[in-house]
Tab-separated table of C-alpha atoms and ligand atoms in Angstrom:
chain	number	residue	atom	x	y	z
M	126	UNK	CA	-27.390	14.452	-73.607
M	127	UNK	CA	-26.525	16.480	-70.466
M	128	UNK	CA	-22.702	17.403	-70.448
M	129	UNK	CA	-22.149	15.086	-67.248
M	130	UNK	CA	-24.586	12.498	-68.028
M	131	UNK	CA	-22.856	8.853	-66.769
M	132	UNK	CA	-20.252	11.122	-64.634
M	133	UNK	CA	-20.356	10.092	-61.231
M	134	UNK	CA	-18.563	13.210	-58.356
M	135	UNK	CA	-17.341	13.476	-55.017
M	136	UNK	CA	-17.908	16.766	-53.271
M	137	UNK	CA	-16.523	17.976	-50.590
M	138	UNK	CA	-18.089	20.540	-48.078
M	139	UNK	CA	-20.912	20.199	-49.846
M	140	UNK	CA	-23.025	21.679	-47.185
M	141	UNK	CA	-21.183	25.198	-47.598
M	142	UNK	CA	-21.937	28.046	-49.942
M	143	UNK	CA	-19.973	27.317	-53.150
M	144	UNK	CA	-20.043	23.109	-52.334
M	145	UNK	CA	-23.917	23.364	-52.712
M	146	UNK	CA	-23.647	25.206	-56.000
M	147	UNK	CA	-21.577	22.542	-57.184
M	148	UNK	CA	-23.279	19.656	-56.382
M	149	UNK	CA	-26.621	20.846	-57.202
M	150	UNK	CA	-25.162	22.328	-60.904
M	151	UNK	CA	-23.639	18.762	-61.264
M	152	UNK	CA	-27.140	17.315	-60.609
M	153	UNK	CA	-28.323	19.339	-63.114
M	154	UNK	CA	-25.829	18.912	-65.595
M	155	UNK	CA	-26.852	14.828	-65.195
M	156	UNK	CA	-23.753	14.012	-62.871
M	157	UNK	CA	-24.762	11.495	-59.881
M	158	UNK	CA	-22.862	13.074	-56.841
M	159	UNK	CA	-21.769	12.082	-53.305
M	160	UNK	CA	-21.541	14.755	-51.023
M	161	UNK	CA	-19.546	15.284	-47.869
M	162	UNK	CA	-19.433	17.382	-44.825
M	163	UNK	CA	-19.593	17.118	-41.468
M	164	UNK	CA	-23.859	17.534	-41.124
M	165	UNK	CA	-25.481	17.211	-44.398
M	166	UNK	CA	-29.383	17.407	-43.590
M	167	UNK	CA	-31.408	18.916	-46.227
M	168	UNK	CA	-28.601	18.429	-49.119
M	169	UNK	CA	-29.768	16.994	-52.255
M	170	UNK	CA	-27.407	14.278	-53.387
M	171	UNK	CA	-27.186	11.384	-54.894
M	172	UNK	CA	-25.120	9.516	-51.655
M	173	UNK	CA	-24.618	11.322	-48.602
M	174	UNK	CA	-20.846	10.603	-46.719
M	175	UNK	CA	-21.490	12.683	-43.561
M	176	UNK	CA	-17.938	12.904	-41.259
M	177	UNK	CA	-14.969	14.779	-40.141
M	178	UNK	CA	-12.731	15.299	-42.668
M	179	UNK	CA	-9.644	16.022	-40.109
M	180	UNK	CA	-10.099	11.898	-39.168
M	181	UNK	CA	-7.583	10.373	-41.227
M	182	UNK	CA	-9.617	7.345	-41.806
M	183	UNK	CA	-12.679	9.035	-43.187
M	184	UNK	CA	-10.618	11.087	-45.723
M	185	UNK	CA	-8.395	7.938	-46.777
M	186	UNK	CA	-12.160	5.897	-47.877
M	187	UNK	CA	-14.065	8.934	-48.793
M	188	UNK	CA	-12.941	8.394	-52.790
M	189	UNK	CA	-13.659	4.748	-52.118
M	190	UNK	CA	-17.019	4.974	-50.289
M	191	UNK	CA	-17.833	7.813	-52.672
M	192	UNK	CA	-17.513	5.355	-55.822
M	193	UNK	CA	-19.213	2.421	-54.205
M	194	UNK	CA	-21.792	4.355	-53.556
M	195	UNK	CA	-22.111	5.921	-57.123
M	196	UNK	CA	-21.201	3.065	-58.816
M	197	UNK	CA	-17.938	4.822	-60.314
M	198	UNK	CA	-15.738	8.060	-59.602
M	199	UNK	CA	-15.099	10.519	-62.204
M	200	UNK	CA	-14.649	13.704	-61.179
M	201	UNK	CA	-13.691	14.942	-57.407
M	202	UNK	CA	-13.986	18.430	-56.018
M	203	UNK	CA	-11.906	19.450	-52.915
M	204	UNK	CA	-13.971	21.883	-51.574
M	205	UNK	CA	-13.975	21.894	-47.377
M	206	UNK	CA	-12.061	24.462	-46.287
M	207	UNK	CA	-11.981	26.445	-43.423
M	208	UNK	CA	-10.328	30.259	-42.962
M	209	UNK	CA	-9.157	30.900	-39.184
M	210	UNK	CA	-8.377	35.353	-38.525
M	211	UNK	CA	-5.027	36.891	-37.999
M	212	UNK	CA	-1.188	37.216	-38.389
M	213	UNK	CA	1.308	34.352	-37.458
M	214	UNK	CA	1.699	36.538	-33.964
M	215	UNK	CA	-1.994	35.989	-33.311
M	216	UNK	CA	-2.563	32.334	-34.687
M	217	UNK	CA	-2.790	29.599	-31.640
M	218	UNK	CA	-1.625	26.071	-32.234
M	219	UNK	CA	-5.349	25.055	-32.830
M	220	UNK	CA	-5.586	27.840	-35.598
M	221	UNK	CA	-2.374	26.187	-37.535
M	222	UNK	CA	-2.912	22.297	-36.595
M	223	UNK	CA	-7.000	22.765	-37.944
M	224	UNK	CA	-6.320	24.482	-40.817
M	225	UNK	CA	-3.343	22.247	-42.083
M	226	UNK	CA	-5.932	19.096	-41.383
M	227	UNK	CA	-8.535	20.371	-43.622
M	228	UNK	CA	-7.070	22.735	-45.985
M	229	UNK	CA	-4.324	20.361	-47.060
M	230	UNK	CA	-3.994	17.357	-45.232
M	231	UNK	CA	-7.663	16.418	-46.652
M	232	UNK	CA	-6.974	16.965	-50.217
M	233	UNK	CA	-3.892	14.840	-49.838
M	234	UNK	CA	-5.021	11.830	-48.328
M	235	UNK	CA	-8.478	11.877	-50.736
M	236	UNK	CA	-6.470	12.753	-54.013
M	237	UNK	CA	-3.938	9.684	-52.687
M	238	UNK	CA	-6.285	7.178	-52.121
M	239	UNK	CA	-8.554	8.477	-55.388
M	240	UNK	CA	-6.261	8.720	-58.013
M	241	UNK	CA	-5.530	5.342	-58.216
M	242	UNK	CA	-9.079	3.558	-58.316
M	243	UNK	CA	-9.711	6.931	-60.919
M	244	UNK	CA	-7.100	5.765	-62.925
M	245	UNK	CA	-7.566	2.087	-63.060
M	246	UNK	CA	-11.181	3.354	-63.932
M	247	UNK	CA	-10.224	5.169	-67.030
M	248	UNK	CA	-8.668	8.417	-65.744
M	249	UNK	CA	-10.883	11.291	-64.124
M	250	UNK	CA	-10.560	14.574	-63.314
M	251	UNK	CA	-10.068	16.045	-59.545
M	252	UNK	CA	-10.782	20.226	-58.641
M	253	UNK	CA	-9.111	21.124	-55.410
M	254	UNK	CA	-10.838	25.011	-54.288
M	255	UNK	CA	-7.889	27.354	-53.483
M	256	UNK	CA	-7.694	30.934	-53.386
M	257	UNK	CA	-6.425	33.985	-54.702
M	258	UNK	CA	-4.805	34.379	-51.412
M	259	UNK	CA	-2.959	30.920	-52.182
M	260	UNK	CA	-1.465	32.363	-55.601
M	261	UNK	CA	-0.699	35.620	-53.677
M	262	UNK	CA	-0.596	36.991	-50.090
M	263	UNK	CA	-3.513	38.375	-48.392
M	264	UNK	CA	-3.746	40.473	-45.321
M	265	UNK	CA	-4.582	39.165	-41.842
M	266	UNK	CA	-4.976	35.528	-43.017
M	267	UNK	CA	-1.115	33.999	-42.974
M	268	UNK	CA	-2.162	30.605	-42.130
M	269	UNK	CA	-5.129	30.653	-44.392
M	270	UNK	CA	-2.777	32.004	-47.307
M	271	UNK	CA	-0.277	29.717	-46.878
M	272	UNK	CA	-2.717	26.444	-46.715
M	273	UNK	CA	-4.075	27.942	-49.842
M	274	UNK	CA	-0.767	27.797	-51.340
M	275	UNK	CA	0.073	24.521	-50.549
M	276	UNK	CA	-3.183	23.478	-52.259
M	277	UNK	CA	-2.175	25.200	-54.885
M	278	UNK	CA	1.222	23.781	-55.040
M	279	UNK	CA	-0.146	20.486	-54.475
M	280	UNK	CA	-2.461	21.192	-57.711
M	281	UNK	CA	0.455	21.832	-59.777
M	282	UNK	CA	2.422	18.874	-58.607
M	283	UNK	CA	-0.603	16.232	-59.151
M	284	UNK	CA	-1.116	17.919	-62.349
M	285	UNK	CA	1.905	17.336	-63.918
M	286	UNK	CA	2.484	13.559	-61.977
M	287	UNK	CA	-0.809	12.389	-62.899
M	288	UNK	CA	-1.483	13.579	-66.573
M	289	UNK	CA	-0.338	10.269	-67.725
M	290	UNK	CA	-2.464	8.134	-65.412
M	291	UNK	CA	-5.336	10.208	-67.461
M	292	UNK	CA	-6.076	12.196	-64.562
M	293	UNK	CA	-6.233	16.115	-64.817
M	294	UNK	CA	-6.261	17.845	-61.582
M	295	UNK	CA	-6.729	21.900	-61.627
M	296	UNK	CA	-7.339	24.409	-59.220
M	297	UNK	CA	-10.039	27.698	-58.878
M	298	UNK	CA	-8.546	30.075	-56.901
M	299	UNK	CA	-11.498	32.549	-56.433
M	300	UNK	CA	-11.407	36.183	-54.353
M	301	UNK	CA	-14.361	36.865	-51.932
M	302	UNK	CA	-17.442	34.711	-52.422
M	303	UNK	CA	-20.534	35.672	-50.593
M	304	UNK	CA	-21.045	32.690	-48.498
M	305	UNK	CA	-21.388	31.397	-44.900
M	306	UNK	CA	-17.556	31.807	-44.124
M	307	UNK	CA	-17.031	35.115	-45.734
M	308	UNK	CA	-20.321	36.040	-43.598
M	309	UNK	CA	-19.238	34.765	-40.435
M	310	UNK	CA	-16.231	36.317	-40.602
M	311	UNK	CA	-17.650	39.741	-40.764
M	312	UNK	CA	-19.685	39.003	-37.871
M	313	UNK	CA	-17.138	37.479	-35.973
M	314	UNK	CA	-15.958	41.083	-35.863
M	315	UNK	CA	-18.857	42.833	-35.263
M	316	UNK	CA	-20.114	44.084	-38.654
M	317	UNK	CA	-23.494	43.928	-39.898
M	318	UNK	CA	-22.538	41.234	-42.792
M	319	UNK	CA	-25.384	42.191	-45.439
M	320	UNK	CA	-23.568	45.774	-45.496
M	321	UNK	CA	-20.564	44.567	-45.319
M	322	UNK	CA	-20.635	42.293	-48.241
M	323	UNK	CA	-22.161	45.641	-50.276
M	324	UNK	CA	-19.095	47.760	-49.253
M	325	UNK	CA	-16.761	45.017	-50.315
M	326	UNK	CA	-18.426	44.219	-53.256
M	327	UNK	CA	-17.749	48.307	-54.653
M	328	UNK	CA	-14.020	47.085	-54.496
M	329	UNK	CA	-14.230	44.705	-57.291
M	330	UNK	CA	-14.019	46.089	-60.506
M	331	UNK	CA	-17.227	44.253	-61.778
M	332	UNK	CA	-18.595	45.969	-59.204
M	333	UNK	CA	-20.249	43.022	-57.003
M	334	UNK	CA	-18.594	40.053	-54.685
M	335	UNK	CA	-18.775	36.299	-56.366
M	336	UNK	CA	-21.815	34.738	-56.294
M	337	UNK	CA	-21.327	30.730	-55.303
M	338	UNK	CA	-22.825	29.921	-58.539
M	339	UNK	CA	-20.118	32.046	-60.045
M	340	UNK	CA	-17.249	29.938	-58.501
M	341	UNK	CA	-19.223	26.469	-59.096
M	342	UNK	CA	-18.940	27.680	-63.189
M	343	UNK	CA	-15.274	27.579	-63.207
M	344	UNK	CA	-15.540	23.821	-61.445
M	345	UNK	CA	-17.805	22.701	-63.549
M	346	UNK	CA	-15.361	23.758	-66.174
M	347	UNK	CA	-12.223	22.208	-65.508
M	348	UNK	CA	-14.122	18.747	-64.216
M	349	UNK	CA	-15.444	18.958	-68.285
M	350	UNK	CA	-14.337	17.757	-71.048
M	351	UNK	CA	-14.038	21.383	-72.010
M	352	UNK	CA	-10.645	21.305	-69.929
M	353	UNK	CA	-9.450	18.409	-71.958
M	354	UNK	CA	-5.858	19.913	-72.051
M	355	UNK	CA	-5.776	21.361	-68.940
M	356	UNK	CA	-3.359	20.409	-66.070
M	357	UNK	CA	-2.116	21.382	-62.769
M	358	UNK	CA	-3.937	25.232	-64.042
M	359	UNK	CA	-4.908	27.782	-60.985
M	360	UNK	CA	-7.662	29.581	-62.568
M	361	UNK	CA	-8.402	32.849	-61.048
M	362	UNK	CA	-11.940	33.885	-60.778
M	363	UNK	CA	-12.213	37.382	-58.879
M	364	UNK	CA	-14.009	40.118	-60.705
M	365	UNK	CA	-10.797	41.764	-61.758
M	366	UNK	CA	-9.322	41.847	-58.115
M	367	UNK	CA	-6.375	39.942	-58.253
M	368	UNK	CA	-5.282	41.024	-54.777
M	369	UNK	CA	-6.659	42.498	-51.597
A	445	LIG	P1	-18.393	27.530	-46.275
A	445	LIG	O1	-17.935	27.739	-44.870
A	445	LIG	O2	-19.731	28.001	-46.682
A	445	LIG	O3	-18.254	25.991	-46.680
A	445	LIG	C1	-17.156	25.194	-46.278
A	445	LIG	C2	-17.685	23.808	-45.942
A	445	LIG	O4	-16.571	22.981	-45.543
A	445	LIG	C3	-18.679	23.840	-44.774
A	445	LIG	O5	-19.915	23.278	-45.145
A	445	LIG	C4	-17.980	23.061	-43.692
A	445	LIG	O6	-18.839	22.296	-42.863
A	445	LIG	C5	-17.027	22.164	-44.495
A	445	LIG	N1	-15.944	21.733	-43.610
A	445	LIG	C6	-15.109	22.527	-42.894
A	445	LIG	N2	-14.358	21.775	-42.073
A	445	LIG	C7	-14.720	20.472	-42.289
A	445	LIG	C8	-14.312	19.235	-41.725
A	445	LIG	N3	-13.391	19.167	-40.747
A	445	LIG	N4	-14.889	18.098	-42.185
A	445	LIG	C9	-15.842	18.149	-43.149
A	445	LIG	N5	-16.290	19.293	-43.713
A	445	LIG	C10	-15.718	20.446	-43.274
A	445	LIG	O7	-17.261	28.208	-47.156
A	445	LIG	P2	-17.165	28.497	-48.718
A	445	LIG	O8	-16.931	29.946	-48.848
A	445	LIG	O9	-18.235	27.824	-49.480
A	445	LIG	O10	-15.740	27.798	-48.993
A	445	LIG	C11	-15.550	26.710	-49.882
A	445	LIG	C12	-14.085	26.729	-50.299
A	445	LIG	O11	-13.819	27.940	-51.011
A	445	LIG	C13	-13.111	26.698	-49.123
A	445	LIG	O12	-12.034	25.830	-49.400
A	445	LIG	C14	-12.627	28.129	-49.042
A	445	LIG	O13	-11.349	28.246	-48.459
A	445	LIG	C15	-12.644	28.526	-50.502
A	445	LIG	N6	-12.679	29.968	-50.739
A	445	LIG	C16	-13.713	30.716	-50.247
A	445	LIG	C17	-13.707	32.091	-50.453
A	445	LIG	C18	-14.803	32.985	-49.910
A	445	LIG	O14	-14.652	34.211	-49.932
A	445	LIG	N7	-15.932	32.456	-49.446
A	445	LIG	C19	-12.658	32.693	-51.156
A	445	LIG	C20	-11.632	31.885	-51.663
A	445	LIG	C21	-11.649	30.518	-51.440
């Protein structure tokens, strides 16, 4: 039997680079999933929840509409995220009000309203998508970082309030991934992104940046029954680059 055969996921920003890799490995792994993001033509899923996840109302029923959809809710993956440029001196309102909404906010009001139709279910298992730069500072990125570590704190809490509800909730807290955001980013600022991503790669010690699939691994992971023991855990996964 396929290792998530009968599981039924919620994925957010499954539109993006490493929320496609995880919603098509959980297809393949047998899991039914429900994906989410603001415009989700052309994504393979089993139930499609297209909106805004910075509307309070669609992230308070996502869990919900996500299992009546499905027909349960095991496993959810916070995934949406979004990484605004610059020091606190350079950060407008905008940059600090949007990235609290999705970055944190989000995860909060989905892992609220999920984790108690999860455990009334049977328990579950919930993977929020930090970042290295949430365990430790990064440069240029202070209101990115410090989203990150709220995640992350947020992770730890849930995991330790919600073990005995039979809900496990872990973080991956990857480096540079070579997706649409890190890409944009680069060309936000001019660079040609396909070299760019080369150069950054030679920093890592394995010698290459993630690969989505590489990230989606690690989630898959933790949302198994592999992780059986694992709680409130932020698992890095950066090629041997710990920091920037
Ligand atoms: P991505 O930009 O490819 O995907 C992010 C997805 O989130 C997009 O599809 C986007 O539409 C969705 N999203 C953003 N705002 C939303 C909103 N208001 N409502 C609904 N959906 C929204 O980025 P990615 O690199 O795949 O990032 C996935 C996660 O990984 C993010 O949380 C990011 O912070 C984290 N991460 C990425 C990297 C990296 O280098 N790429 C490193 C560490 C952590």
């Amino acid at each position: 039997m396929a290792e998530f055969e009968g599981k039924c996921a919620l994925v957010t920003g499954a539109a993006g680079g490493i929320g496609q890799a995880v919603a098509a490995q959980l297809r393949t792994a047998g899991a039914r999933v429900a994906a989410a993001d603001r415009d989700l033509s052309g994504i393979e899923a089993d139930a499609h929840l297209p909106g805004d996840l910075t509307e309070a109302a669609y992230a308070d029923t996502l869990a919900a509409a996500a299992r009546d959809a499905l027909g349960g809710l095991h496993i959810i993956v916070n995934n949406a995220g979004i990484a605004r440029r610059g020091p606190v001196t350079a950060s407008s309102d905008d940059d600090f009000a949007a990235s609290i909404a999705v970055n944190v906010e989000a995860p909060f009001r989905i892992c609220r309203a999920a984790i108690p139709l999860m455990a009334q279910a049977g328990g579950g298992a919930i993977v929020n998508v930090a970042s290295c730069w949430g365990v430790r500072p990064g440069p240029d990125h202070a209101v990115y970082c410090m989203t990150k570590a709220a995640l992350a704190s947020l992770t730890q809490c849930m995991g330790l309030d919600h073990a005995r509800d039979g809900i496990r909730v872990n973080a991956v807290c990857p480096n540079e991934v070579d997706t649409p955001m890190l890409r944009s980013g680069f060309e936000l600022r001019g660079f040609d992104a396909q070299s760019a991503v080369a150069e950054l790669g030679k920093t890592v010690p394995l010698g290459r940046l993630a690969e989505p699939g590489d990230i989606a691994d690690v989630v898959l992971f933790l949302a198994s029954e592999k992780a059986r023991y694992m709680c409130g855990a932020l698992v890095e996964v950066n090629g041997g680059k710990p920091v920037s």
